Amino acid sequence: MSPRPVLSQRVARFGTTVFSEFSALALKHQAVNLGQGFPDFDGPDDVKLAAWEAIQDGINQYAPGVGAKVLRDAIAEHSERFYGHRVDPDTMVSVTSGATEAILDVLLGLVDPGDEVVVFEPFYDSYDASIAFVGATPRYVPLRPPDAEHTAWWFDRDEVKAAFGPRTRLLILNTPHNPTGKVFTLEELEFLGNLCAEHDAKVLSDEVYEHIVFAPARHIRAATVPVLADRTVTVSSAGKSFSLTGWKIGWIIAPPPLRDAVQRAHQFVTFATASPFQVAMAAGLRMPDEYFQELTALYTEKRERLLTGLRAAGLTAFAPEGSYFILADISGYGFEDDVAFCRHLVTQVGVAAIPPSVFYGPEHRHLGQRFARFAFCKTEGVLDEAARRLRAKLPALAAAKR
Ligand SMILES: Cc1ncc(COP(=O)(O)O)c(C=O)c1O
């Protein structure tokens, strides 16, 4: 008898992620790492202190499955304060182990095998995996780069309409968007909401970058758009807003029937999430407006620093409206694709970036091969050193390939 395969069919198509490959290469070549999307600086002292105090105070056993009351209250207050979004903390909130768990819980709770899920490309990679885990079929719609007629990343409305059909159960939105930096406008959200209403589809709105938005762009909580209110599960987390990605505190906000569906999955995925960090995140969400303004100012400065550095090296870089990523056009360098460019960058130039074609389905992968993704959630010295290395090597590379 031939041995059974070790891997389930469910995971067989997943290799190791591109992040592992490029992190290992970055380490080996002592490259400046602008690949991975986590800050190389720490979160606020007050929030760290609140976690320490919670541990000292004995808040160390299982939290309630739906999340600690103090955190659910703080999530509701934060929603009202920033978006005028009224949320009942007892029936509309569940706390999860990061947004990543929340995304899987939403798919498990709302989507059946054989259903279709509409998702924009490039996508955050856990969407695709979570869609696969529940046996649903992704229907991809590519976001298009700015051009003569569009000042920001945009989508073709006919392409979105064509992706919807009788089996569409869910639309996954991500605003502000990783990795394009697109912030969806009210008009776009209304268009998508009307389509979802027409097809009775629900919406997962991933808003983890909600506090990293650059004026004049303005983050709109999708669930506050009337046509989306009853059908949207908002997903967010503490990682990006508080520079504490390792804490893995996330949450969903949804009308009670949708919250109930997600909670049914969550209770058997992780059941509950680290108790002391929940208490600390409640303190974080209750920080004064100045904290959030300073975070935006900090990232505005970092965005300018990296944009200037990339452009000085000759790259065409698109200014993001939100998130902490920049996509740069690498098509002028003569490489076969973005993976080849990023391999060269990390091994020969000493800068790690991520090839975004891995965030597309097979049909549209070529669209991502024109770009490289650079993260600017890094300290000034790191951003400056990356810019210096790029400036030293890229112009000659472009000239040689011409
Ligand atoms: C768009 C998007 N959603 C979700 C996540 C994951 O968030 P968390 O760390 O809270 O699981 C990330 C992290 O990079 C992200 O970029």
XYZ file of C-alpha atoms and ligand atoms in Angstrom:
418
model
C 0.000 0.000 0.000
C 1.439 3.401 -0.930
C 1.721 5.707 2.058
C -1.038 8.238 2.574
C -0.032 11.849 1.881
C 0.941 13.729 5.005
C -0.720 16.969 3.953
C -4.461 17.425 3.824
C -5.709 18.685 0.482
C -6.738 21.806 2.354
C -3.177 22.875 3.092
C -1.331 21.052 0.314
C -1.354 24.072 -1.972
C 0.133 26.396 0.637
C 3.921 26.595 0.580
C 5.896 28.590 3.106
C 4.921 32.227 2.788
C 6.909 34.709 0.799
C 7.553 36.515 4.084
C 9.551 33.577 5.449
C 11.638 33.347 2.284
C 12.455 37.035 2.165
C 13.055 37.332 5.901
C 15.566 34.486 5.714
C 17.258 36.123 2.720
C 17.269 39.488 4.503
C 19.007 37.934 7.490
C 21.540 36.059 5.377
C 22.469 39.152 3.348
C 22.184 41.604 6.233
C 19.618 43.523 4.245
C 17.533 46.403 5.560
C 14.142 44.746 5.976
C 11.272 46.767 4.509
C 9.477 43.535 3.719
C 7.585 42.609 6.821
C 4.675 44.766 7.866
C 5.392 45.276 11.529
C 6.851 48.295 13.312
C 10.448 48.131 14.502
C 9.443 50.465 17.345
C 7.347 49.836 20.413
C 3.796 50.707 21.400
C 2.789 53.329 24.013
C 4.231 52.948 27.519
C 0.853 53.482 29.200
C -0.626 50.523 27.363
C 2.349 48.287 28.152
C 2.086 49.327 31.795
C -1.628 48.488 31.799
C -0.784 44.934 30.640
C 1.836 44.567 33.347
C -0.623 45.793 35.981
C -3.321 43.429 34.744
C -0.930 40.503 35.095
C 0.056 41.682 38.594
C -3.622 42.065 39.480
C -4.238 38.416 38.676
C -6.119 38.838 35.396
C -4.534 35.679 34.078
C -7.307 33.129 33.576
C -9.624 32.639 30.601
C -11.452 35.756 29.517
C -15.120 35.442 28.566
C -15.373 33.941 25.078
C -16.899 37.104 23.595
C -14.113 39.183 25.135
C -13.499 41.019 28.400
C -16.350 43.399 29.214
C -13.943 46.324 29.673
C -12.535 45.830 26.169
C -15.923 45.389 24.510
C -17.040 48.628 26.184
C -13.889 50.400 24.975
C -14.418 49.102 21.412
C -17.965 50.479 21.441
C -16.804 53.853 22.825
C -14.042 54.076 20.228
C -16.536 53.337 17.416
C -18.838 56.089 18.568
C -15.989 58.565 19.164
C -14.307 58.196 15.760
C -17.144 57.216 13.436
C -20.401 57.971 15.229
C -20.984 54.227 14.882
C -23.286 53.119 17.692
C -22.366 49.668 18.896
C -23.912 47.579 21.661
C -20.875 46.074 23.399
C -22.865 43.083 24.626
C -24.523 41.950 21.408
C -22.368 43.379 18.621
C -18.721 42.728 19.598
C -16.482 39.658 19.813
C -12.803 39.768 20.704
C -10.476 37.500 18.721
C -6.792 36.600 18.563
C -5.934 39.306 16.071
C -7.725 40.242 12.890
C -6.362 37.063 11.319
C -8.495 34.870 13.553
C -11.454 37.190 13.052
C -11.197 36.780 9.271
C -11.282 32.985 9.532
C -14.170 33.149 12.028
C -16.193 35.340 9.639
C -15.668 32.889 6.788
C -16.504 29.918 9.022
C -19.582 31.627 10.418
C -21.063 33.062 7.219
C -19.907 31.044 4.214
C -20.715 27.483 3.097
C -18.656 25.181 0.882
C -19.409 26.015 -2.748
C -20.326 29.636 -2.013
C -18.461 32.417 -3.768
C -16.524 35.218 -2.112
C -15.649 38.395 -4.008
C -12.247 39.749 -3.083
C -10.094 42.574 -4.457
C -6.555 41.955 -5.635
C -3.921 42.389 -4.394
C -5.274 40.820 -1.185
C -3.999 40.232 2.325
C -2.921 36.620 2.052
C -5.025 35.176 4.874
C -8.234 35.989 2.903
C -7.336 33.515 0.226
C -6.356 30.849 2.751
C -9.519 31.367 4.823
C -11.687 31.140 1.697
C -9.926 27.850 0.880
C -10.373 26.552 4.451
C -14.143 26.836 4.203
C -14.296 25.308 0.717
C -15.599 28.477 -0.936
C -14.558 29.852 -4.322
C -12.818 33.220 -4.594
C -13.925 35.612 -7.336
C -11.086 38.073 -7.787
C -11.388 41.674 -8.921
C -8.125 43.543 -9.521
C -7.559 47.035 -8.204
C -5.981 49.170 -10.930
C -3.111 51.624 -10.352
C -3.569 55.389 -10.673
C -3.483 56.613 -14.271
C -4.366 59.669 -16.339
C -8.023 59.416 -15.306
C -7.658 58.164 -11.717
C -5.671 59.886 -9.012
C -5.882 56.834 -6.733
C -6.094 53.050 -7.074
C -9.505 52.208 -8.527
C -11.684 49.317 -9.663
C -13.687 48.767 -12.819
C -17.351 48.689 -11.839
C -18.246 46.277 -14.630
C -15.575 43.862 -13.441
C -17.039 43.966 -9.924
C -20.570 43.440 -11.232
C -19.373 40.480 -13.288
C -17.790 38.896 -10.205
C -21.141 38.859 -8.365
C -23.587 36.056 -9.081
C -26.232 33.827 -7.517
C -23.638 32.050 -5.333
C -22.010 35.200 -3.936
C -22.199 35.022 -0.157
C -19.555 37.529 0.929
C -17.527 40.514 -0.260
C -14.186 41.089 1.427
C -13.223 44.729 1.630
C -10.012 46.143 3.060
C -9.881 49.861 3.700
C -7.281 51.335 4.114
C -5.915 48.684 1.781
C -2.771 46.604 2.135
C -0.692 46.832 -0.058
C -1.970 49.576 -2.412
C -2.765 52.108 0.327
C -6.174 52.729 -1.232
C -8.840 54.260 1.021
C -12.293 53.449 -0.352
C -14.503 56.494 -0.930
C -18.114 56.886 0.173
C -19.259 56.596 -3.410
C -17.327 53.351 -3.899
C -18.679 51.910 -0.661
C -22.237 52.815 -1.678
C -21.773 51.184 -5.076
C -20.435 48.004 -3.454
C -23.155 48.082 -0.790
C -25.891 48.309 -3.416
C -24.418 45.337 -5.273
C -24.294 43.322 -2.045
C -27.895 44.280 -1.256
C -28.965 43.171 -4.739
C -27.308 39.770 -4.217
C -28.079 39.476 -0.510
C -24.345 39.171 0.187
C -22.633 40.027 3.456
C -19.463 42.103 3.801
C -16.274 41.589 5.759
C -14.640 44.999 6.109
C -11.051 44.694 7.295
C -10.120 48.070 8.780
C -6.933 47.254 10.694
C -5.222 50.374 9.259
C -8.129 52.627 10.292
C -5.808 55.061 12.110
C -3.104 55.214 9.438
C -4.721 57.493 6.861
C -3.183 60.532 5.177
C -5.084 63.748 4.520
C -6.961 64.574 2.396
C -8.042 60.891 2.435
C -10.475 60.077 5.223
C -11.283 56.640 6.559
C -14.942 55.752 6.335
C -16.114 52.888 8.480
C -17.980 50.783 5.937
C -20.637 49.823 8.484
C -21.691 53.478 8.799
C -22.807 53.578 5.160
C -26.567 52.934 5.437
C -26.767 50.248 2.747
C -23.907 48.365 4.435
C -25.011 48.720 8.058
C -27.046 45.525 8.378
C -24.752 43.325 6.361
C -21.241 44.267 7.451
C -18.847 42.634 9.867
C -16.115 45.146 10.721
C -12.776 43.558 11.559
C -10.033 45.486 13.303
C -7.193 44.934 15.720
C -4.716 46.577 18.028
C -1.575 45.645 16.128
C -1.287 48.568 13.728
C -3.025 51.311 15.733
C -0.844 50.688 18.791
C 2.343 49.267 17.253
C 1.757 46.073 19.228
C 1.377 43.470 16.497
C 2.671 40.699 18.768
C -0.227 41.032 21.190
C -2.711 39.670 18.667
C -5.783 41.374 20.064
C -8.442 41.738 17.377
C -12.196 42.112 17.265
C -15.269 42.075 15.134
C -18.227 44.451 15.282
C -21.458 43.345 13.625
C -25.238 43.443 13.956
C -26.317 40.802 16.516
C -27.251 38.001 14.052
C -23.895 38.329 12.285
C -22.002 38.644 15.552
C -23.720 35.452 16.671
C -22.612 33.624 13.507
C -18.997 34.711 13.942
C -19.046 33.949 17.667
C -20.196 30.375 16.973
C -16.981 29.841 15.024
C -14.752 31.796 17.427
C -15.869 29.718 20.432
C -14.220 26.657 18.869
C -11.293 28.276 17.094
C -9.576 29.918 20.076
C -12.508 30.330 22.496
C -10.848 33.299 24.218
C -7.902 35.633 23.898
C -5.129 36.665 26.320
C -6.870 38.306 29.295
C -4.280 40.879 30.470
C -3.736 42.190 26.952
C -7.466 42.696 26.546
C -7.537 44.899 29.624
C -4.530 46.830 28.340
C -6.097 47.328 24.914
C -9.144 48.840 26.570
C -6.765 51.474 27.975
C -5.286 51.904 24.493
C -8.624 52.472 22.769
C -9.507 55.032 25.433
C -6.367 57.113 24.845
C -7.008 60.772 24.059
C -7.436 61.997 20.478
C -3.883 63.366 20.554
C -2.462 59.837 20.611
C -4.213 58.970 17.357
C -3.280 62.324 15.793
C 0.357 61.766 16.701
C 0.279 58.288 15.160
C -0.973 59.776 11.896
C 1.659 62.513 12.042
C 4.393 59.949 12.686
C 3.353 57.857 9.692
C 2.892 60.921 7.488
C 6.526 61.760 8.179
C 7.671 58.167 7.499
C 5.653 57.990 4.309
C 7.325 61.158 2.993
C 10.757 59.898 4.006
C 10.411 56.611 2.138
C 8.629 58.124 -0.858
C 11.447 60.657 -1.216
C 14.038 57.890 -0.867
C 12.399 55.606 -3.440
C 11.919 58.438 -5.915
C 15.504 59.655 -5.455
C 16.609 56.128 -6.432
C 14.596 56.474 -9.646
C 11.598 54.344 -8.691
C 8.064 55.363 -9.619
C 6.364 55.098 -6.248
C 2.640 55.605 -5.643
C 1.825 57.682 -2.568
C -0.532 55.598 -0.416
C -3.679 57.228 1.013
C -3.479 54.920 4.013
C -1.685 51.884 5.553
C 2.094 51.735 5.934
C 3.022 50.322 2.548
C 4.244 51.822 -0.699
C 4.026 50.051 -4.036
C 6.719 51.016 -6.516
C 6.737 50.266 -10.228
C 9.739 48.066 -11.059
C 8.898 47.332 -14.682
C 11.795 49.425 -16.024
C 14.501 47.202 -14.539
C 14.282 44.333 -17.018
C 13.613 41.542 -14.518
C 11.385 38.617 -15.409
C 8.992 39.486 -12.601
C 8.643 41.024 -9.145
C 10.019 37.936 -7.410
C 13.220 38.093 -9.466
C 13.484 41.852 -8.799
C 12.988 41.417 -5.041
C 15.514 38.559 -4.917
C 18.051 40.805 -6.633
C 17.182 43.663 -4.306
C 17.716 41.658 -1.148
C 20.862 39.809 -2.269
C 22.647 42.534 -4.300
C 21.303 45.846 -3.024
C 20.745 44.881 0.597
C 17.098 45.919 0.879
C 14.228 43.491 1.434
C 10.844 44.210 -0.171
C 7.892 41.927 -0.894
C 6.849 40.837 -4.400
C 3.104 41.564 -4.496
C 2.214 39.102 -7.290
C 1.748 36.538 -4.497
C -1.287 38.593 -3.431
C -3.135 37.868 -6.693
C -4.983 34.823 -7.963
C -3.395 32.945 -10.866
C -5.423 34.759 -13.538
C -4.255 38.247 -12.614
C -0.830 37.424 -11.192
C 0.902 39.263 -14.032
C -0.690 42.520 -12.839
C 1.299 42.321 -9.603
C 4.578 41.506 -11.323
C 5.145 45.205 -12.080
C 5.460 46.189 -8.445
C 7.450 45.773 -5.246
C 6.032 46.492 -1.800
C 8.038 48.520 0.709
C 6.918 48.940 4.339
C 7.585 52.236 6.099
C 6.640 51.206 9.649
C 10.345 51.507 10.465
C 12.564 53.910 12.376
C 14.118 56.864 10.520
C 17.614 55.381 10.452
C 16.338 52.194 8.834
C 14.357 54.094 6.192
C 17.350 56.345 5.451
C 19.753 53.408 5.142
C 17.362 51.634 2.760
C 17.118 54.811 0.668
C 20.907 55.171 0.639
C 21.408 51.597 -0.593
C 18.738 51.936 -3.263
C 20.207 55.214 -4.497
C 23.671 53.666 -4.653
C 22.667 50.718 -6.854
C 19.345 51.166 -8.633
C 20.159 53.969 -11.110
C 23.088 51.938 -12.529
C 20.854 48.852 -12.721
C 18.199 50.758 -14.659
C 20.824 52.164 -17.018
C 22.337 48.708 -17.637
C 18.962 47.183 -18.474
C 18.010 49.910 -20.916
C -5.022 43.934 5.821
C -4.617 43.172 7.040
N -5.561 42.513 7.735
C -5.250 41.818 8.836
C -3.944 41.750 9.312
C -3.643 40.918 10.522
O -3.870 41.582 11.669
P -3.582 40.876 13.072
O -2.114 40.984 13.322
O -4.398 41.637 14.029
O -3.988 39.441 12.961
C -2.923 42.417 8.624
C -1.541 42.337 9.092
O -0.604 42.622 8.389
C -3.277 43.155 7.457
O -2.346 43.811 6.758
